[in-house]
Amino acid sequence: MRIISFKPHHDGTIAVLDASSAELIYSYEAEKDSFPRFSTITPTTVLDAAGRLDAIPDVFAVGGWERTGFARHVSDAADYCGIAAGSEIVGEKTIFGTRVHFYSSTHERSHLWGAYGMSPFPAGMACYVLIWEGVLGDFYEIDERLQVVHLGKVMPGPGDKYSFLYALADPKFTLPKGRLRYEDPGKVMALCAYGQTGKPDLDEQALIDFLLPRDHITQWLSKEELRNSPYYDIGVTHQKFTTLAKRFSDAIFDSFYTFAKKNLTKGFPLLIAGGCGLNCEWNRRWVETNLFSDVFISPCTNDAGSAIGTAVDAMRHFTGNAKIKWNVYSGQPFIFDELDQTELEVHPLDYGQVVSALLDDKVIGWVQGNCEIGPRALGNRSILAAPFSKETHERLNCIKNREGFRPIAPVCLEQDVALHFDLARPSPYMLFFQKVLDSRLKAVTHVDGTARAQTVSREQNSRLFQLLTSFKAKSGVGVLCNTSLNFNGTGFINRASDLLTYARATGLDGFVINDAFYLLKTARRAA
C-alpha cells in the first residue's frame, strides 16, 4: 500500500510512505529549490513528487487546517484541532479514473503521529508528546495500544506569542492584525543570548502577564494596540528588549515545565513536535529536567513534517502500525542543469584539496545527494567554512544577507563532541544548545558561549564524516561552520545553475557537487 500525503497552507509538503515496508519514500517541501520560504504546495512540487511514482497511490491523505473564509464550506478535509474519534475523514475518491482511499485528519494529529512515527522508541512503548507551535501548546500521552490521552492545554499559541514579541519591538514590522512573520521566532531565539537572566522587572512582568494567557493572539491583537508599551518599536537589539526576550522566553518554558513536573510523572520518553521544537535552548532544558527517560525531536518537527505525520496517521488507520523507517536525506534530488564552467576550475573531489581551501579561509558550498527534510542544513545543502575566526562568522552572515546577531552553527564529528561541547550526546539534527568548551571555535560561539551543533557519524553521512576527519587531520579539530545553502528568504538551493548564480552574487569561493569540486577563478567576497 502506497500513501501520498499533502500538507496544505504554509510549509507545503508532499510525502509518500510505503505502508507494506513502513518506510518513508520521500518528503518534498515546496520551498526547496529556491522557492520562497514557507511556500504552499506548488505545481512544481506536485509534478516532481508524482514523477517519482510508477503508479497511482492506494491512499490519498490530506492534512487538516483552519476552516476560515472559503475553506469553511469544504468538507473534504479535516479541521486544525482534534484528536478524538471523528476528527478524521475516511472515504474514497476517483483519481485519474482509479478508485482510491481518501484519508484526512487534523493538523494536531499530524504533529502527534509524526513525532511518534519518526521516534526511535519501539512500538508498544508509551510516550509523552508535547505539541507547541503557533496555535497549540498541549501535552499528550500515547499508551502501549496507541490510545491517545490529552493531558492538558498549558498555553494557547506559544509560538505566535514568541513571534509577536519580535514584531512589537521591530520598527520594520508593519503587517496588519492577524499576520505575523514565520521567520521571527528564530531571531528571538538568537537575541535571547544577549539578554540577562533574572526576575522580570515591572514592565517585563506586565507584558508577560498580558500576553501569555491570551488565546488566538493574532486574531485579537495588533501591534498598534500596544503603541503605549515601552517596547513598541524600541529596536530588536536594544538591551531592554533582549533582556525582555530572554525573560519572556523563560516564562513560556517555565509554564510548560511546571505543568510537566506536576502531571507527567511516569518517566516516559518525551516527543516534541511543532515549530517551538526548533528552539534549541528549550530542547536542552527539557533534557536537563530529568523528567523523561529520553527526549526526541525530529528534524522536521515544524510544519515541514506535517505531511509525514498525516501519512503515518493514515497508515495507522489502515494497517494498525504507526512506526516508520526514515532517512533525513529524503528530500528532492539535486538537479544538475546547465552549468557555465568558463569561470570555474573543475577538479575531481579530493578531501585534502577541499580542506586546504577551508584552512585558507575559503567558504565552500557543499552539495550531496538528496536534500534534507526540515529546515536545518545537515550536510547535503550546506555552506562550510573553518570555525576559528570572528571574521568568518561576519562573512557568513554577510553571504547569507542576514543580521549580524545571528549565530553560525557548527558541525562536529560525533566521537569528538565531548572535546568541544558540554552536551556529550549525539545531536544529528542540530536541535540542542551546547556550551562551547573549545576557545578556538570563535566563528561558531554565540555571544553567550553556546552553539547549536550537529554531530556526524560515518553511518549518518559518510562524505561529511570524511571531510571532517580530513579537516581534523590537518587542523587538529573535527569541527566546521555549517549554515544552510540558500538565497535569503528561500528554501535550499537545489540546482547547479542557481548554485553558480549564488556563488557569483555572494562571494562563495567554490562549491562541491557530489564528486566534483568547483573553484571560482575570480572569487570575490560579498560586500
Coordinates of C-alpha atoms in Angstrom, one line a residue:
M1 CA 0.0 0.0 0.0
R2 CA 1.4 3.4 -1.0
I3 CA 0.2 6.5 0.8
I4 CA 0.7 10.0 -0.6
S5 CA 0.0 12.9 1.8
F6 CA -0.3 16.6 1.3
K7 CA 0.3 19.4 3.8
P8 CA -1.9 22.5 3.0
H9 CA -1.1 26.1 3.6
H10 CA 2.5 27.3 4.6
D11 CA 5.3 24.8 4.7
G12 CA 3.6 22.9 1.9
T13 CA 4.9 19.4 1.6
I14 CA 4.1 16.1 -0.2
A15 CA 5.2 12.9 1.5
V16 CA 4.9 9.3 0.3
L17 CA 5.0 6.2 2.6
D18 CA 5.2 2.6 1.6
A19 CA 2.9 1.0 4.2
S20 CA 3.9 -2.5 3.4
S21 CA 7.5 -1.8 4.5
A22 CA 6.5 1.1 6.8
E23 CA 9.1 3.3 5.2
L24 CA 9.3 6.9 4.1
I25 CA 9.9 7.1 0.4
Y26 CA 10.3 10.8 0.2
S27 CA 9.2 14.1 1.5
Y28 CA 9.2 17.1 -0.9
E29 CA 8.9 20.5 0.6
A30 CA 7.6 23.3 -1.7
E31 CA 10.2 25.8 -0.5
K32 CA 13.1 23.7 -1.6
D33 CA 14.7 24.5 -5.0
S34 CA 14.9 28.2 -4.1
F35 CA 11.2 28.9 -3.8
P36 CA 10.1 31.4 -1.1
R37 CA 10.4 30.1 2.5
F38 CA 7.2 28.6 3.9
S39 CA 5.6 28.2 0.4
T40 CA 2.4 26.4 -0.1
I41 CA 2.4 23.4 -2.4
T42 CA 3.2 24.4 -6.0
P43 CA 2.6 22.7 -9.3
T44 CA 6.3 22.1 -9.5
T45 CA 6.2 20.2 -6.2
V46 CA 3.3 18.1 -7.3
L47 CA 4.9 17.2 -10.7
D48 CA 8.2 16.4 -9.0
A49 CA 6.6 14.2 -6.4
A50 CA 4.3 12.5 -8.9
G51 CA 7.3 11.8 -11.2
R52 CA 8.9 9.6 -8.6
L53 CA 5.9 7.2 -8.6
D54 CA 5.3 4.4 -11.0
A55 CA 1.6 4.0 -10.2
I56 CA -1.3 5.9 -8.6
P57 CA -1.0 5.6 -4.8
D58 CA -3.6 3.5 -2.9
V59 CA -4.3 6.2 -0.4
F60 CA -4.5 10.0 -0.8
A61 CA -4.2 11.8 2.5
V62 CA -4.7 15.5 3.2
G63 CA -3.8 17.2 6.4
G64 CA -6.3 19.4 8.2
W65 CA -6.2 23.2 8.6
E66 CA -8.3 26.1 9.8
R67 CA -11.8 26.3 8.3
T68 CA -11.9 30.0 7.6
G69 CA -13.4 32.0 4.7
F70 CA -13.9 29.9 1.7
A71 CA -12.5 26.8 3.4
R72 CA -15.3 26.5 5.9
H73 CA -17.5 25.2 3.1
V74 CA -15.0 22.4 2.2
S75 CA -16.0 19.1 3.6
D76 CA -13.1 17.0 2.1
A77 CA -10.5 17.9 4.7
A78 CA -10.3 17.8 8.5
D79 CA -10.0 20.8 10.8
Y80 CA -7.0 22.1 12.6
C81 CA -7.6 20.8 16.1
G82 CA -8.9 17.5 17.4
I83 CA -7.6 14.0 18.4
A84 CA -10.8 12.2 19.3
A85 CA -12.8 9.8 17.1
G86 CA -14.5 11.8 14.4
S87 CA -11.6 14.2 13.9
E88 CA -10.7 12.2 10.8
I89 CA -12.4 11.8 7.4
V90 CA -12.4 8.5 5.7
G91 CA -13.8 7.7 2.2
E92 CA -13.0 7.0 -1.4
K93 CA -12.3 9.2 -4.4
T94 CA -11.6 8.7 -8.1
I95 CA -8.2 9.9 -9.2
F96 CA -7.3 9.7 -12.9
G97 CA -10.0 7.1 -13.4
T98 CA -8.8 4.9 -10.5
R99 CA -10.8 4.4 -7.3
V100 CA -8.5 5.2 -4.2
H101 CA -8.9 5.5 -0.5
F102 CA -9.1 9.0 0.9
Y103 CA -8.0 10.0 4.4
S104 CA -7.8 13.3 6.2
S105 CA -7.1 14.1 9.8
T106 CA -6.4 17.2 11.8
H107 CA -3.2 19.3 11.9
E108 CA -3.0 18.5 15.6
R109 CA -2.9 14.7 14.8
S110 CA -0.2 15.3 12.1
H111 CA 2.1 16.6 14.7
L112 CA 1.2 13.9 17.2
W113 CA 1.7 10.9 14.8
G114 CA 4.6 12.4 13.0
A115 CA 6.5 12.7 16.3
Y116 CA 5.5 9.2 17.3
G117 CA 6.1 7.5 13.9
M118 CA 9.6 9.0 13.5
S119 CA 10.7 8.5 17.1
P120 CA 13.4 5.8 17.7
F121 CA 11.4 4.1 20.5
P122 CA 9.9 0.7 19.8
A123 CA 6.2 0.1 19.0
G124 CA 4.4 -0.6 22.3
M125 CA 6.5 1.9 24.4
A126 CA 4.3 4.5 25.9
C127 CA 5.4 8.1 25.3
Y128 CA 4.5 11.6 26.2
V129 CA 4.1 14.2 23.4
L130 CA 4.4 17.9 23.7
I131 CA 3.0 19.9 20.7
W132 CA 3.9 23.5 20.9
E133 CA 3.6 25.8 17.9
G134 CA 1.7 28.9 16.6
V135 CA -1.7 27.7 17.9
L136 CA -1.2 24.6 20.1
G137 CA 0.5 24.3 23.5
D138 CA -0.6 20.9 24.8
F139 CA 0.7 17.6 26.4
Y140 CA -0.5 14.1 25.5
E141 CA 0.2 10.5 26.3
I142 CA 0.2 7.7 23.8
D143 CA -0.1 4.3 25.5
E144 CA 1.1 0.9 24.5
R145 CA -2.1 0.3 22.4
L146 CA -1.8 3.6 20.5
Q147 CA -4.5 5.2 22.5
V148 CA -4.1 9.0 22.9
V149 CA -5.0 10.9 26.1
H150 CA -4.9 14.7 26.1
L151 CA -3.2 15.6 29.4
G152 CA -3.9 19.3 29.2
K153 CA -3.5 22.6 27.4
V154 CA -0.8 24.6 29.1
M155 CA -0.9 27.7 27.0
P156 CA -2.5 28.6 23.7
G157 CA -0.2 29.7 20.9
P158 CA 3.2 29.9 22.5
G159 CA 4.8 30.2 19.0
D160 CA 2.6 33.1 18.0
K161 CA 3.4 34.9 21.3
Y162 CA 7.1 34.4 20.7
S163 CA 6.8 35.8 17.2
F164 CA 4.6 38.7 18.3
L165 CA 7.3 39.8 20.7
Y166 CA 9.8 40.4 17.9
A167 CA 7.2 42.3 15.9
L168 CA 6.4 44.6 18.8
A169 CA 10.0 45.8 19.0
D170 CA 10.8 45.8 15.3
P171 CA 10.2 49.3 13.7
K172 CA 10.2 47.5 10.3
F173 CA 7.2 45.3 11.2
T174 CA 4.0 46.8 9.5
L175 CA 1.8 43.8 8.9
P176 CA -1.9 44.2 9.9
K177 CA -3.7 42.3 12.7
G178 CA -3.8 38.6 12.0
R179 CA -0.4 38.5 10.3
L180 CA 3.0 37.5 11.8
R181 CA 6.3 36.6 10.1
Y182 CA 7.2 32.9 10.3
E183 CA 10.9 33.8 10.4
D184 CA 10.8 35.9 13.5
P185 CA 10.9 33.2 16.2
G186 CA 14.4 32.1 15.2
K187 CA 15.6 35.7 15.5
V188 CA 14.1 36.0 19.1
M189 CA 16.0 32.8 20.0
A190 CA 19.2 34.4 18.8
L191 CA 18.6 37.6 20.6
C192 CA 17.8 35.9 23.9
A193 CA 21.5 35.2 24.2
Y194 CA 22.1 38.9 24.5
G195 CA 19.6 39.3 27.4
Q196 CA 20.1 39.0 31.1
T197 CA 18.5 36.2 33.1
G198 CA 16.7 37.1 36.3
K199 CA 13.4 38.1 37.8
P200 CA 11.3 40.2 35.4
D201 CA 11.1 43.9 36.3
L202 CA 7.7 45.6 36.5
D203 CA 7.5 46.5 32.7
E204 CA 8.6 43.0 31.7
Q205 CA 6.2 41.2 34.1
A206 CA 3.3 43.4 32.9
L207 CA 3.8 42.4 29.3
I208 CA 4.3 38.7 30.2
D209 CA 1.1 38.7 32.3
F210 CA -0.7 40.5 29.4
L211 CA 0.4 38.2 26.6
L212 CA 0.8 34.7 28.0
P213 CA -2.8 33.9 28.9
R214 CA -4.2 35.3 25.7
D215 CA -5.9 32.9 23.2
H216 CA -5.7 33.4 19.4
I217 CA -3.3 36.3 19.7
T218 CA -3.1 37.1 16.0
Q219 CA -6.9 37.4 15.8
W220 CA -7.5 39.8 18.7
L221 CA -4.3 41.8 19.0
S222 CA -2.3 44.0 16.6
K223 CA 1.0 45.6 17.3
E224 CA -0.6 49.1 17.1
E225 CA -2.8 48.3 20.1
L226 CA 0.4 48.2 22.2
R227 CA 1.7 51.5 21.0
N228 CA 2.0 52.7 24.6
S229 CA 4.2 49.8 25.5
P230 CA 7.8 50.8 26.5
Y231 CA 8.9 48.1 24.0
Y232 CA 6.9 49.4 21.0
D233 CA 9.5 49.9 18.1
I234 CA 12.3 50.0 20.7
G235 CA 14.6 48.1 18.3
V236 CA 15.3 44.4 18.5
T237 CA 18.9 44.8 19.5
H238 CA 18.2 47.3 22.3
Q239 CA 19.4 45.9 25.7
K240 CA 16.0 46.4 27.3
F241 CA 14.4 44.3 24.5
T242 CA 16.9 41.4 24.5
T243 CA 16.5 41.1 28.3
L244 CA 12.7 41.1 27.9
A245 CA 13.1 38.4 25.2
K246 CA 15.2 36.2 27.5
R247 CA 12.8 36.6 30.4
F248 CA 9.7 36.2 28.2
S249 CA 11.2 33.0 26.7
D250 CA 12.0 31.7 30.2
A251 CA 8.4 32.4 31.3
I252 CA 7.0 30.4 28.4
F253 CA 9.2 27.4 29.2
D254 CA 8.6 27.6 32.9
S255 CA 4.8 27.4 32.3
F256 CA 5.2 24.1 30.4
Y257 CA 7.8 22.8 32.8
T258 CA 5.6 23.5 35.9
F259 CA 2.8 21.6 34.2
A260 CA 5.0 18.7 33.2
K261 CA 6.6 18.3 36.6
K262 CA 3.2 18.0 38.2
N263 CA 1.4 15.9 35.6
L264 CA 4.0 13.9 33.6
T265 CA 5.3 11.6 36.4
K266 CA 5.7 8.2 34.7
G267 CA 9.2 8.8 33.3
F268 CA 8.2 8.0 29.7
P269 CA 10.2 9.4 26.8
L270 CA 9.1 12.9 25.6
L271 CA 8.4 13.5 21.9
I272 CA 8.5 17.2 20.9
A273 CA 6.5 18.4 17.9
G274 CA 5.6 21.8 16.4
G275 CA 7.6 24.8 15.4
C276 CA 8.7 25.5 19.0
G277 CA 10.7 22.3 18.8
L278 CA 13.2 24.3 16.7
N279 CA 14.1 26.2 19.9
C280 CA 17.4 24.6 20.8
E281 CA 17.6 26.2 24.3
W282 CA 14.2 24.9 25.3
N283 CA 15.1 21.4 23.9
R284 CA 18.3 21.4 26.0
R285 CA 16.3 22.4 29.1
W286 CA 13.8 19.5 28.6
V287 CA 16.8 17.1 28.6
E288 CA 18.1 18.7 31.8
T289 CA 14.8 18.4 33.7
N290 CA 15.4 14.7 34.1
L291 CA 11.6 14.2 34.0
F292 CA 11.8 11.8 31.0
S293 CA 13.8 8.7 30.1
D294 CA 14.8 10.4 26.8
V295 CA 13.8 13.4 24.6
F296 CA 13.3 13.1 20.8
I297 CA 12.7 15.9 18.3
S298 CA 12.5 15.1 14.6
P299 CA 14.4 17.2 12.0
C300 CA 11.1 18.3 10.6
T301 CA 9.4 19.0 13.9
N302 CA 7.8 22.1 12.4
D303 CA 5.1 22.0 9.8
A304 CA 7.6 20.7 7.3
G305 CA 6.9 17.3 8.9
S306 CA 3.2 17.6 8.9
A307 CA 2.6 15.7 5.6
I308 CA 4.7 12.8 7.1
G309 CA 2.5 12.9 10.2
T310 CA -0.7 12.7 8.3
A311 CA 0.7 9.8 6.2
V312 CA 1.6 8.0 9.4
D313 CA -1.9 8.6 10.8
A314 CA -3.4 7.1 7.6
M315 CA -1.0 4.1 7.8
R316 CA -2.1 3.6 11.5
H317 CA -5.8 3.7 10.4
F318 CA -5.4 1.2 7.5
T319 CA -2.7 -1.1 9.0
G320 CA -2.6 -0.6 12.7
N321 CA 1.1 0.3 12.5
A322 CA 2.3 3.8 13.4
K323 CA 6.1 3.4 13.2
I324 CA 8.2 4.1 10.1
K325 CA 11.7 3.8 8.9
W326 CA 13.1 7.1 7.5
N327 CA 16.2 9.0 6.5
V328 CA 16.8 12.7 7.0
Y329 CA 18.1 12.9 3.4
S330 CA 14.7 12.0 1.8
G331 CA 14.1 15.3 0.1
Q332 CA 14.4 16.4 -3.5
P333 CA 17.4 15.1 -5.6
F334 CA 19.8 17.8 -6.8
I335 CA 19.2 18.9 -10.4
F336 CA 22.4 19.2 -12.5
D337 CA 21.1 21.6 -15.2
E338 CA 23.4 23.6 -17.5
L339 CA 26.4 25.0 -15.7
D340 CA 28.6 27.6 -17.3
Q341 CA 32.1 26.5 -16.5
T342 CA 34.0 29.3 -18.1
E343 CA 34.6 31.0 -14.7
L344 CA 35.3 27.7 -12.9
E345 CA 38.2 25.5 -12.2
V346 CA 36.8 21.9 -12.0
H347 CA 38.6 19.2 -10.0
P348 CA 37.6 15.7 -9.0
L349 CA 36.6 15.7 -5.4
D350 CA 39.7 15.4 -3.2
Y351 CA 39.1 15.9 0.5
G352 CA 42.6 17.1 1.1
Q353 CA 42.1 19.9 -1.5
V354 CA 38.8 21.0 0.0
V355 CA 40.4 21.0 3.5
S356 CA 43.3 23.1 2.2
A357 CA 40.8 25.6 0.7
L358 CA 38.9 25.8 4.0
L359 CA 42.1 26.3 6.0
D360 CA 42.9 29.1 3.6
D361 CA 39.7 30.8 4.8
K362 CA 37.7 29.9 1.7
V363 CA 33.9 29.5 2.1
I364 CA 32.6 26.4 0.2
G365 CA 29.1 25.3 -0.8
W366 CA 28.6 21.6 -0.1
V367 CA 26.0 19.6 -2.1
Q368 CA 25.5 15.8 -1.9
G369 CA 22.6 13.6 -3.0
N370 CA 19.1 14.4 -1.9
C371 CA 18.3 17.4 0.3
E372 CA 17.5 17.3 3.9
I373 CA 13.9 17.2 5.2
G374 CA 13.1 20.0 7.5
P375 CA 14.7 23.5 7.8
R376 CA 18.2 22.6 9.0
A377 CA 21.1 22.1 6.6
L378 CA 22.7 18.8 7.8
G379 CA 25.5 18.4 5.3
N380 CA 23.7 17.9 1.9
R381 CA 22.8 21.5 1.3
S382 CA 25.4 23.4 3.4
I383 CA 27.8 26.2 3.3
L384 CA 31.0 25.2 5.1
A385 CA 33.9 27.2 6.5
A386 CA 36.7 26.9 9.1
P387 CA 35.4 27.6 12.6
F388 CA 38.3 29.7 14.0
S389 CA 37.7 33.4 13.5
K390 CA 35.0 36.0 14.2
E391 CA 35.7 37.4 10.7
T392 CA 34.4 34.1 9.3
H393 CA 31.2 34.5 11.3
E394 CA 30.8 38.0 10.0
R395 CA 31.5 36.9 6.4
L396 CA 29.0 34.0 6.6
N397 CA 26.2 36.3 7.9
C398 CA 27.1 38.7 5.0
I399 CA 26.9 35.9 2.5
K400 CA 23.5 34.9 4.0
N401 CA 22.3 38.5 3.9
R402 CA 21.1 38.3 7.5
E403 CA 21.5 40.2 10.8
G404 CA 24.9 40.2 12.5
F405 CA 23.4 39.0 15.8
R406 CA 22.5 35.6 14.2
P407 CA 24.8 32.7 15.3
I408 CA 26.6 30.3 12.9
A409 CA 26.2 26.6 13.8
P410 CA 29.0 24.1 13.9
V411 CA 29.1 20.5 12.6
C412 CA 31.3 18.2 14.6
L413 CA 32.5 14.6 14.5
E414 CA 30.2 12.6 16.8
Q415 CA 33.1 10.9 18.5
D416 CA 34.7 14.3 19.4
V417 CA 31.6 16.2 20.6
A418 CA 32.7 16.0 24.3
L419 CA 36.0 17.6 23.4
H420 CA 34.4 20.8 22.1
F421 CA 30.9 21.0 23.7
D422 CA 29.4 20.2 27.1
L423 CA 26.4 18.1 25.9
A424 CA 28.1 14.8 25.2
R425 CA 25.3 13.1 23.3
P426 CA 24.6 12.8 19.6
S427 CA 22.8 15.7 18.0
P428 CA 22.4 14.6 14.4
Y429 CA 19.6 17.1 13.6
M430 CA 21.2 20.3 15.1
L431 CA 18.4 20.7 17.7
F432 CA 20.1 21.2 21.1
F433 CA 22.2 24.0 22.5
Q434 CA 25.6 23.2 23.9
K435 CA 28.1 25.3 25.8
V436 CA 31.3 25.6 23.8
L437 CA 34.4 24.3 25.7
D438 CA 37.0 25.0 23.0
S439 CA 38.1 28.6 22.8
R440 CA 39.5 28.1 19.3
L441 CA 35.9 27.9 17.9
K442 CA 35.3 31.6 17.7
A443 CA 33.2 31.5 14.5
V444 CA 30.6 29.2 16.0
T445 CA 30.5 30.5 19.6
H446 CA 27.5 32.7 20.2
V447 CA 27.6 35.8 22.5
D448 CA 26.5 33.7 25.5
G449 CA 29.1 31.0 24.9
T450 CA 26.7 28.5 23.3
A451 CA 26.4 26.8 19.9
R452 CA 23.8 24.7 18.1
A453 CA 26.0 21.8 17.0
Q454 CA 25.2 19.0 14.6
T455 CA 27.1 15.8 15.2
V456 CA 28.1 13.4 12.4
S457 CA 28.9 9.8 12.3
R458 CA 30.1 7.7 9.4
E459 CA 26.8 5.9 9.2
Q460 CA 24.8 9.1 9.2
N461 CA 26.6 11.0 6.4
S462 CA 29.8 9.3 5.2
R463 CA 31.0 12.1 3.0
L464 CA 30.6 14.9 5.5
F465 CA 32.2 12.5 8.1
Q466 CA 35.2 12.0 5.7
L467 CA 35.6 15.8 5.2
L468 CA 35.5 16.4 9.0
T469 CA 38.0 13.6 9.5
S470 CA 40.3 15.1 6.9
F471 CA 39.9 18.6 8.4
K472 CA 40.8 17.2 11.8
A473 CA 43.9 15.6 10.4
K474 CA 45.2 18.9 9.2
S475 CA 43.9 21.3 11.8
G476 CA 43.5 19.2 14.9
V477 CA 39.8 20.0 15.1
G478 CA 37.0 17.9 13.7
V479 CA 34.6 20.9 13.5
L480 CA 33.4 23.2 10.7
C481 CA 30.9 26.0 10.3
N482 CA 27.7 24.7 8.8
T483 CA 25.0 27.0 7.6
S484 CA 22.2 26.5 5.0
L485 CA 22.8 26.9 1.3
N486 CA 20.0 29.2 0.3
F487 CA 19.2 32.6 -1.1
N488 CA 17.9 34.9 1.6
G489 CA 14.2 34.2 2.1
T490 CA 14.1 30.9 0.1
G491 CA 14.5 27.2 0.6
F492 CA 17.7 25.2 -0.1
I493 CA 19.4 25.7 -3.5
N494 CA 18.7 22.5 -5.5
R495 CA 20.1 23.1 -9.0
A496 CA 23.5 23.7 -10.4
S497 CA 22.7 26.9 -12.3
D498 CA 21.2 28.5 -9.1
L499 CA 24.3 27.5 -7.1
L500 CA 26.6 29.2 -9.6
T501 CA 24.4 32.3 -9.6
Y502 CA 24.6 32.3 -5.8
A503 CA 28.3 31.8 -5.7
R504 CA 28.8 34.8 -8.0
A505 CA 26.4 37.0 -6.1
T506 CA 27.5 36.3 -2.6
G507 CA 31.2 35.7 -3.0
L508 CA 31.4 31.9 -2.3
D509 CA 34.9 30.8 -3.2
G510 CA 33.7 27.5 -4.6
F511 CA 31.4 24.6 -4.2
V512 CA 31.3 20.8 -4.3
I513 CA 28.6 18.9 -6.1
N514 CA 28.8 15.2 -5.4
D515 CA 32.1 14.1 -6.8
A516 CA 33.4 17.4 -8.2
F517 CA 35.0 20.5 -6.7
Y518 CA 34.4 23.8 -8.5
L519 CA 36.5 26.8 -7.6
L520 CA 35.6 30.2 -9.0
K521 CA 38.6 31.7 -10.9
T522 CA 37.8 35.2 -9.7
A523 CA 36.2 34.5 -6.4
R524 CA 35.2 37.8 -4.7
R525 CA 33.9 38.4 -1.3
A526 CA 30.4 39.8 -0.7
A527 CA 30.4 43.5 0.2

